[in-house]
XYZ file of C-alpha atoms in Angstrom:
354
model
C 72.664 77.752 -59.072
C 74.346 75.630 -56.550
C 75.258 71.581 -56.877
C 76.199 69.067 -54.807
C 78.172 66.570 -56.487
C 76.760 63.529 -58.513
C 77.662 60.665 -57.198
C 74.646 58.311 -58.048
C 72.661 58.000 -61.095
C 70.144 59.531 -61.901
C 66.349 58.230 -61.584
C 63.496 58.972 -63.138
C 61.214 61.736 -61.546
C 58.239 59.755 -62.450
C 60.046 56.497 -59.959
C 60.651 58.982 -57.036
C 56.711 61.005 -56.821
C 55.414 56.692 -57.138
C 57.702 55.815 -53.826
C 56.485 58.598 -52.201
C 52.984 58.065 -52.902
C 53.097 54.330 -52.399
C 52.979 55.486 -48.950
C 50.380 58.614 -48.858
C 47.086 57.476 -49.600
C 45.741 61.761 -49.729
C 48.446 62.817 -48.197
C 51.829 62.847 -49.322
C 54.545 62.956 -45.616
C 57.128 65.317 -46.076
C 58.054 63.434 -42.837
C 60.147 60.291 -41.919
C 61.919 57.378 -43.713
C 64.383 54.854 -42.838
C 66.258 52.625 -44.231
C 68.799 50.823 -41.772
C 70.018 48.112 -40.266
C 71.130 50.473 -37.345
C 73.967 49.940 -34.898
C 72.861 48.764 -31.628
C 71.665 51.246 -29.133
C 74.680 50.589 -27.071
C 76.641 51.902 -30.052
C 74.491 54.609 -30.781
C 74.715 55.872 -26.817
C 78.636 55.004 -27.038
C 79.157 57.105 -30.603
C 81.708 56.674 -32.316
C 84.173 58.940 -33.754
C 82.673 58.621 -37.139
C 79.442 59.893 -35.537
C 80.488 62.074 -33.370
C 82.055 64.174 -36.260
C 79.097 64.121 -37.664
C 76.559 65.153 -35.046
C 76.688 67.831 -32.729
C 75.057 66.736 -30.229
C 77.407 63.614 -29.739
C 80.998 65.735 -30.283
C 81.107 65.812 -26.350
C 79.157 62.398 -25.457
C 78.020 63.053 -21.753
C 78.887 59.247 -19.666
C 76.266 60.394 -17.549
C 74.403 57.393 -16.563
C 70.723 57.080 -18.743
C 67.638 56.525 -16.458
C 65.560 53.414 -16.760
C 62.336 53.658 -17.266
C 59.371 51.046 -17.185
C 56.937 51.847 -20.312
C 57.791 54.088 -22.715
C 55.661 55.121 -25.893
C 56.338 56.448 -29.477
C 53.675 58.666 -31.666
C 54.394 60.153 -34.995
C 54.336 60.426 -38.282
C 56.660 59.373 -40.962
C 59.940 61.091 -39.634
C 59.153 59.307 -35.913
C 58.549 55.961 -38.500
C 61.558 56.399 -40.415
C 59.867 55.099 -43.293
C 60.929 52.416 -45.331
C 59.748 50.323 -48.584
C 62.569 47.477 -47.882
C 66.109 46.878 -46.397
C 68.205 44.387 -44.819
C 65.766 43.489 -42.387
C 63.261 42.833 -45.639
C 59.863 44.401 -45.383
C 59.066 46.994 -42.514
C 58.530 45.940 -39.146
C 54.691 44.912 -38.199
C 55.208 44.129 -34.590
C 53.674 47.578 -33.407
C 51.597 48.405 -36.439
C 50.618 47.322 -39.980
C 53.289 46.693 -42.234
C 51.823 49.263 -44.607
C 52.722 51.952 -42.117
C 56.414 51.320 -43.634
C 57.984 51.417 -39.733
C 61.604 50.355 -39.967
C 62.933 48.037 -37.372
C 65.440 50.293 -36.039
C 63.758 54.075 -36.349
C 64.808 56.622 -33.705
C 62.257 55.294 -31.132
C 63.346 51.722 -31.246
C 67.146 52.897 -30.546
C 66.360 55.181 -27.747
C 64.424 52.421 -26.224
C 66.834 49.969 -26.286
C 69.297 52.316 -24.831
C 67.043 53.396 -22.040
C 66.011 49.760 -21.157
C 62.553 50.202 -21.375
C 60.556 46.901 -19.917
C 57.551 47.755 -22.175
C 57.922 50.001 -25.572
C 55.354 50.445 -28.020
C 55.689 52.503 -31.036
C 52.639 53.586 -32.625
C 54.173 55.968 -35.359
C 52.713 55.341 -39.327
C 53.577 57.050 -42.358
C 51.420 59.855 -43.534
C 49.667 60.187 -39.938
C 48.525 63.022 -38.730
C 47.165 64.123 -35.356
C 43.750 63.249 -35.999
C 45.134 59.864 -36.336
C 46.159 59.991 -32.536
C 42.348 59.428 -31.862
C 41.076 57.853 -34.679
C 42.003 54.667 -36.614
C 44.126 55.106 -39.758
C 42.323 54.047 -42.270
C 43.263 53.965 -46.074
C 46.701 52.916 -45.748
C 48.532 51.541 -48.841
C 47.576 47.531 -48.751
C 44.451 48.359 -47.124
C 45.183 47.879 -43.852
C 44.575 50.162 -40.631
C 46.574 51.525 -37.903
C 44.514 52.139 -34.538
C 44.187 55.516 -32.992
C 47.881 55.779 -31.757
C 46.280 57.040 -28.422
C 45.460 53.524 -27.682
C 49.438 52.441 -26.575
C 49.453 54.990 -24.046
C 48.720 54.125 -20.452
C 48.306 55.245 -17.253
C 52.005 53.563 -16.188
C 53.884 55.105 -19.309
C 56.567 57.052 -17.947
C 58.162 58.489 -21.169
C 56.143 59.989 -24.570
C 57.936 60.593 -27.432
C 56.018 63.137 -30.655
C 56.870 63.750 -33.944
C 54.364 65.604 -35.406
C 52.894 67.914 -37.701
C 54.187 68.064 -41.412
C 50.842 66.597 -42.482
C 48.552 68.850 -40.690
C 49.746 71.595 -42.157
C 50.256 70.268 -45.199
C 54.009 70.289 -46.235
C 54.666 67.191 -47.221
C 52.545 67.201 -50.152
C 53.754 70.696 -51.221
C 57.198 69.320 -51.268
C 56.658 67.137 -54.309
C 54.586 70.389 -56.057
C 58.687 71.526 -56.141
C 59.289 68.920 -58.226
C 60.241 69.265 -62.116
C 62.106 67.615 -65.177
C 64.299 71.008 -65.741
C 65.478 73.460 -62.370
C 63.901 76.451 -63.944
C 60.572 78.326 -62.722
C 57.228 76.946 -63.646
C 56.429 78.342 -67.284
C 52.882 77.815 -66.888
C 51.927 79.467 -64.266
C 48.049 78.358 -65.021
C 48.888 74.783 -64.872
C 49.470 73.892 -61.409
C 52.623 72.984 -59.970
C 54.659 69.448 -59.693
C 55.822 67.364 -62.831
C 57.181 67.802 -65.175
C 57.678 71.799 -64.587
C 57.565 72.408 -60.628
C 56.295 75.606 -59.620
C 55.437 74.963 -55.342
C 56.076 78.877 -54.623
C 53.808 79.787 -57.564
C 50.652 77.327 -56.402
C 51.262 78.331 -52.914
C 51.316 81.962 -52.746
C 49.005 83.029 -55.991
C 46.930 85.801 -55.150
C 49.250 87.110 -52.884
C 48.185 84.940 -49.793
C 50.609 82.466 -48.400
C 48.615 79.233 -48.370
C 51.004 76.891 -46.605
C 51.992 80.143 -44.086
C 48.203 79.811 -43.116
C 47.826 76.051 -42.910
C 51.046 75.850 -40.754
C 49.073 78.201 -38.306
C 45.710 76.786 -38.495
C 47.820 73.476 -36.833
C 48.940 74.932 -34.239
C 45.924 74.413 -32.030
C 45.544 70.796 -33.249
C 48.934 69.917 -32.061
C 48.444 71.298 -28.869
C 44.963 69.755 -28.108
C 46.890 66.483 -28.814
C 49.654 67.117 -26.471
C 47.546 67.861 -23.894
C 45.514 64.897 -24.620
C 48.674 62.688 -23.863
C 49.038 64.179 -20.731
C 45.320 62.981 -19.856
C 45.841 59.708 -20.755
C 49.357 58.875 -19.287
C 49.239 61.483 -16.535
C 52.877 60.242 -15.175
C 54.671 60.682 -18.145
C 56.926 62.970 -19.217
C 56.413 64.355 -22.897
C 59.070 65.158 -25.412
C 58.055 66.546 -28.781
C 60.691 66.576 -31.528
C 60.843 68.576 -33.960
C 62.074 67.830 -37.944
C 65.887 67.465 -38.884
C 67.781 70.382 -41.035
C 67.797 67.930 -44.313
C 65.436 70.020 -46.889
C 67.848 72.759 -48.344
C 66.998 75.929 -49.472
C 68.114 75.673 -52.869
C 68.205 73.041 -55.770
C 70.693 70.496 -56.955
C 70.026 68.956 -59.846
C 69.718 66.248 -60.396
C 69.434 64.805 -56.813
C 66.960 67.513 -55.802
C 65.343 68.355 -59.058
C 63.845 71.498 -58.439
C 64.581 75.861 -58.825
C 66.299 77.814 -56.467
C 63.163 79.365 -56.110
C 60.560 76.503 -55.295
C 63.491 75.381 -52.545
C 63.916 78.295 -51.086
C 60.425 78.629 -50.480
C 59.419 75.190 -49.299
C 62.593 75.654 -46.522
C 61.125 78.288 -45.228
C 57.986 76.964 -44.952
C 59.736 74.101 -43.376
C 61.982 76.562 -40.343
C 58.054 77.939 -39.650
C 56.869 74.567 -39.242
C 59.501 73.914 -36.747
C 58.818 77.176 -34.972
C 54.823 76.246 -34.956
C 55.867 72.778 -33.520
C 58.156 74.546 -30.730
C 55.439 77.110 -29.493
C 53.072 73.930 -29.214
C 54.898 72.107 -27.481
C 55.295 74.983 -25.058
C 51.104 75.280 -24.910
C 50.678 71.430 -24.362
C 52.960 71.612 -21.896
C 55.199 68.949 -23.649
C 58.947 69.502 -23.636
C 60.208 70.278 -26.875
C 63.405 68.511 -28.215
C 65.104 70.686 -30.654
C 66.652 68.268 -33.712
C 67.191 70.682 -36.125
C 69.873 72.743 -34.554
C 72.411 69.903 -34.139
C 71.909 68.418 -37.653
C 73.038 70.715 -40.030
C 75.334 70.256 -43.354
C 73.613 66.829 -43.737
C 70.664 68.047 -46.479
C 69.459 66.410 -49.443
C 71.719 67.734 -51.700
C 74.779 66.421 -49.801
C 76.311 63.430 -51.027
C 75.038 59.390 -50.505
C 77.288 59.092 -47.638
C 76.743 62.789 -46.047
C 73.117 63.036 -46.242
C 70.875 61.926 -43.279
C 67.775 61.961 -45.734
C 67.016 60.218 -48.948
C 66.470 62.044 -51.998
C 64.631 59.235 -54.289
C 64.878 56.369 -51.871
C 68.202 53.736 -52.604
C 70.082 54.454 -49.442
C 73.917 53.710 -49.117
C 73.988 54.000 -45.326
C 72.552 50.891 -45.010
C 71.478 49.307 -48.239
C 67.950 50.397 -48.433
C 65.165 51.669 -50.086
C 63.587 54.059 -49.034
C 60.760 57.181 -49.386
C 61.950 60.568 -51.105
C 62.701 63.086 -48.373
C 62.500 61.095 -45.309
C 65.573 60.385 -43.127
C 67.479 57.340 -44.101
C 69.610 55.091 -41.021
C 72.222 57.377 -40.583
C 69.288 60.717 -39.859
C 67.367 57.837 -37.494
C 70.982 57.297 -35.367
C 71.202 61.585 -35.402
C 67.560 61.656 -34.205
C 67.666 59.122 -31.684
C 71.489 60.505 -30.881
C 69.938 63.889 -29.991
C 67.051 62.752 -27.903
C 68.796 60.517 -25.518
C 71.647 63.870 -25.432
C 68.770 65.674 -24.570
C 67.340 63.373 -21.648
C 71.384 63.328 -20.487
C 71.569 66.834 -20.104
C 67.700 67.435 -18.625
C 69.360 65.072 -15.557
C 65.598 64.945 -14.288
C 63.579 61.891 -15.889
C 60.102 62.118 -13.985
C 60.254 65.578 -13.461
C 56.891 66.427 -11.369
């Protein structure tokens, strides 16, 4: 079995499944956390070397001039949040939604914003959303309180839409913690379930020889694209960009910092490449353009080291001292996200493409 070097200690399993649920009332996101006290946007559009070793997207920054842009709106889920439980900034920022929807105050939204000068930004994302929560008020969050429909910061001026969606409709995030298990050996048990203490994800998801999370992945499709064409209803002069989810979750265990079998990784990985293909082919549908993150952010996984890895594995964060949620991107995979977007709008040329 492969390792990645230990280079913090240890924490017990029982600590990193409580962080994750503090945050998924039901539902458990295998997508979005931060934990930063990001460079400014002006940084993060200049790169610097240190970053631009690090992502693709920014090894050849393009000077081309960003466009402005008037009102711009963020929807998402957890990985659009970039979740976080605390960092320098203190508690997570409540001046778009409840604090219990763990937003950090410098996710991938708030630095491409900044960068493109927006007038008017709001960013609607919440941990654990999914894209029923587009229409409907989030209800059961954490402290109690309740994020409305995310549909409701969308206009008929905003000129830019930004998704990240998806993990939760199909599913995924909760089956990543079913991984999960004090020793990285197959489930034993195979009667017992799967999560702590003995793992067993691949076991619970494909018994009787159907692929459970392979059929909720496609049941979403048609969810996701409703909502993107919903958007385009509501803010009929936008343009849409859907992201899709970074290359963080390996496809193999490392224990201790990803305590889990070869097996049970492998498995959930794949699951997680076909939820990036589902997102991609909805996008396409809605008639969104789709931003492709997880090309241009490999060798950065979970089982890399503290100052490697652009997502947590059980929340302290050494990019910028945080805590954060197991399996979410920490500051340094919010600068990569935000890095490839506004890479992505460089290279497009055409902002209000008609």
């Amino acid at each position: 079995m492969r390792s990645s070097r230990r280079l913090v200690p240890a924490v017990p399993l029982a600590a990193l499944a409580l962080a994750a649920a503090l945050l998924t009332p039901g539902v458990t996101p295998l997508a979005g956390s931060d934990a930063q006290a990001a460079p400014t946007a002006a940084a993060t559009v200049a790169t610097t070397a240190q970053e631009a070793s690090r992502t693709p997207a920014a090894q050849t920054p393009d000077r081309r001039r960003l466009p402005s842009l008037t009102e711009y709106v963020a929807l998402g889920d957890s990985w659009t949040a970039d979740v976080v439980l605390v960092n320098r900034d203190g508690v997570p920022d409540t001046t778009h939604v409840p604090v219990d929807c763990a937003q950090s105050h410098h996710n991938y939204p708030k630095i491409v914003a900044e960068a493109l000068g927006a007038d008017r930004f709001r960013d609607a994302s919440c941990g654990s959303a999914t894209t029923r929560d587009f229409r409907r008020p989030q209800t059961g969050l954490p402290l109690g309180g309740t994020n409305p429909p995310q549909f409701d910061r969308l206009t008929r001026r905003t000129e830019l839409v930004t998704i990240g969606i998806g993990g939760n409709d199909a599913g995924i995030a909760s089956a990543g913690l079913d991984c999960l298990g004090v020793l990285p050996v197959d489930n034993p048990l195979t009667d017992s379930g799967a999560g702590l203490p003995f793992g067993g994800c691949k076991a619970k998801y494909t018994a009787g020889g159907t692929d459970q999370l392979a059929e909720q992945i496609r049941a979403s499709e048609i969810k996701l694209v409703r909502a993107f064409r919903a958007v385009h209803r509501l803010a009929p002069r936008a343009r849409v960009l859907v992201l899709d989810y970074m290359d963080v979750i390996p496809d193999h265990g490392c224990y201790p910092t990803v305590p889990a079998s070869d097996e049970d990784m492998a498995y959930i990985a794949a699951k997680f490449r076909q939820l990036n293909r589902m997102v991609e082919r909805a996008a396409r549908r809605g008639g969104a353009e789709f931003v492709d993150t997880f090309s241009h952010t490999g060798g950065h996984d979970l089982c890399q080291d503290p100052v490697t890895r652009w997502a947590e594995t059980y929340g302290p964060s050494v990019n910028d001292p945080a805590v954060g949620v197991p399996a979410h991107p920490n500051a340094a995979g919010a600068r990569a996200q935000a890095a490839v977007l506004l890479q992505y709008l460089r290279d497009t040329e055409c902002y209000s493409c008609s």
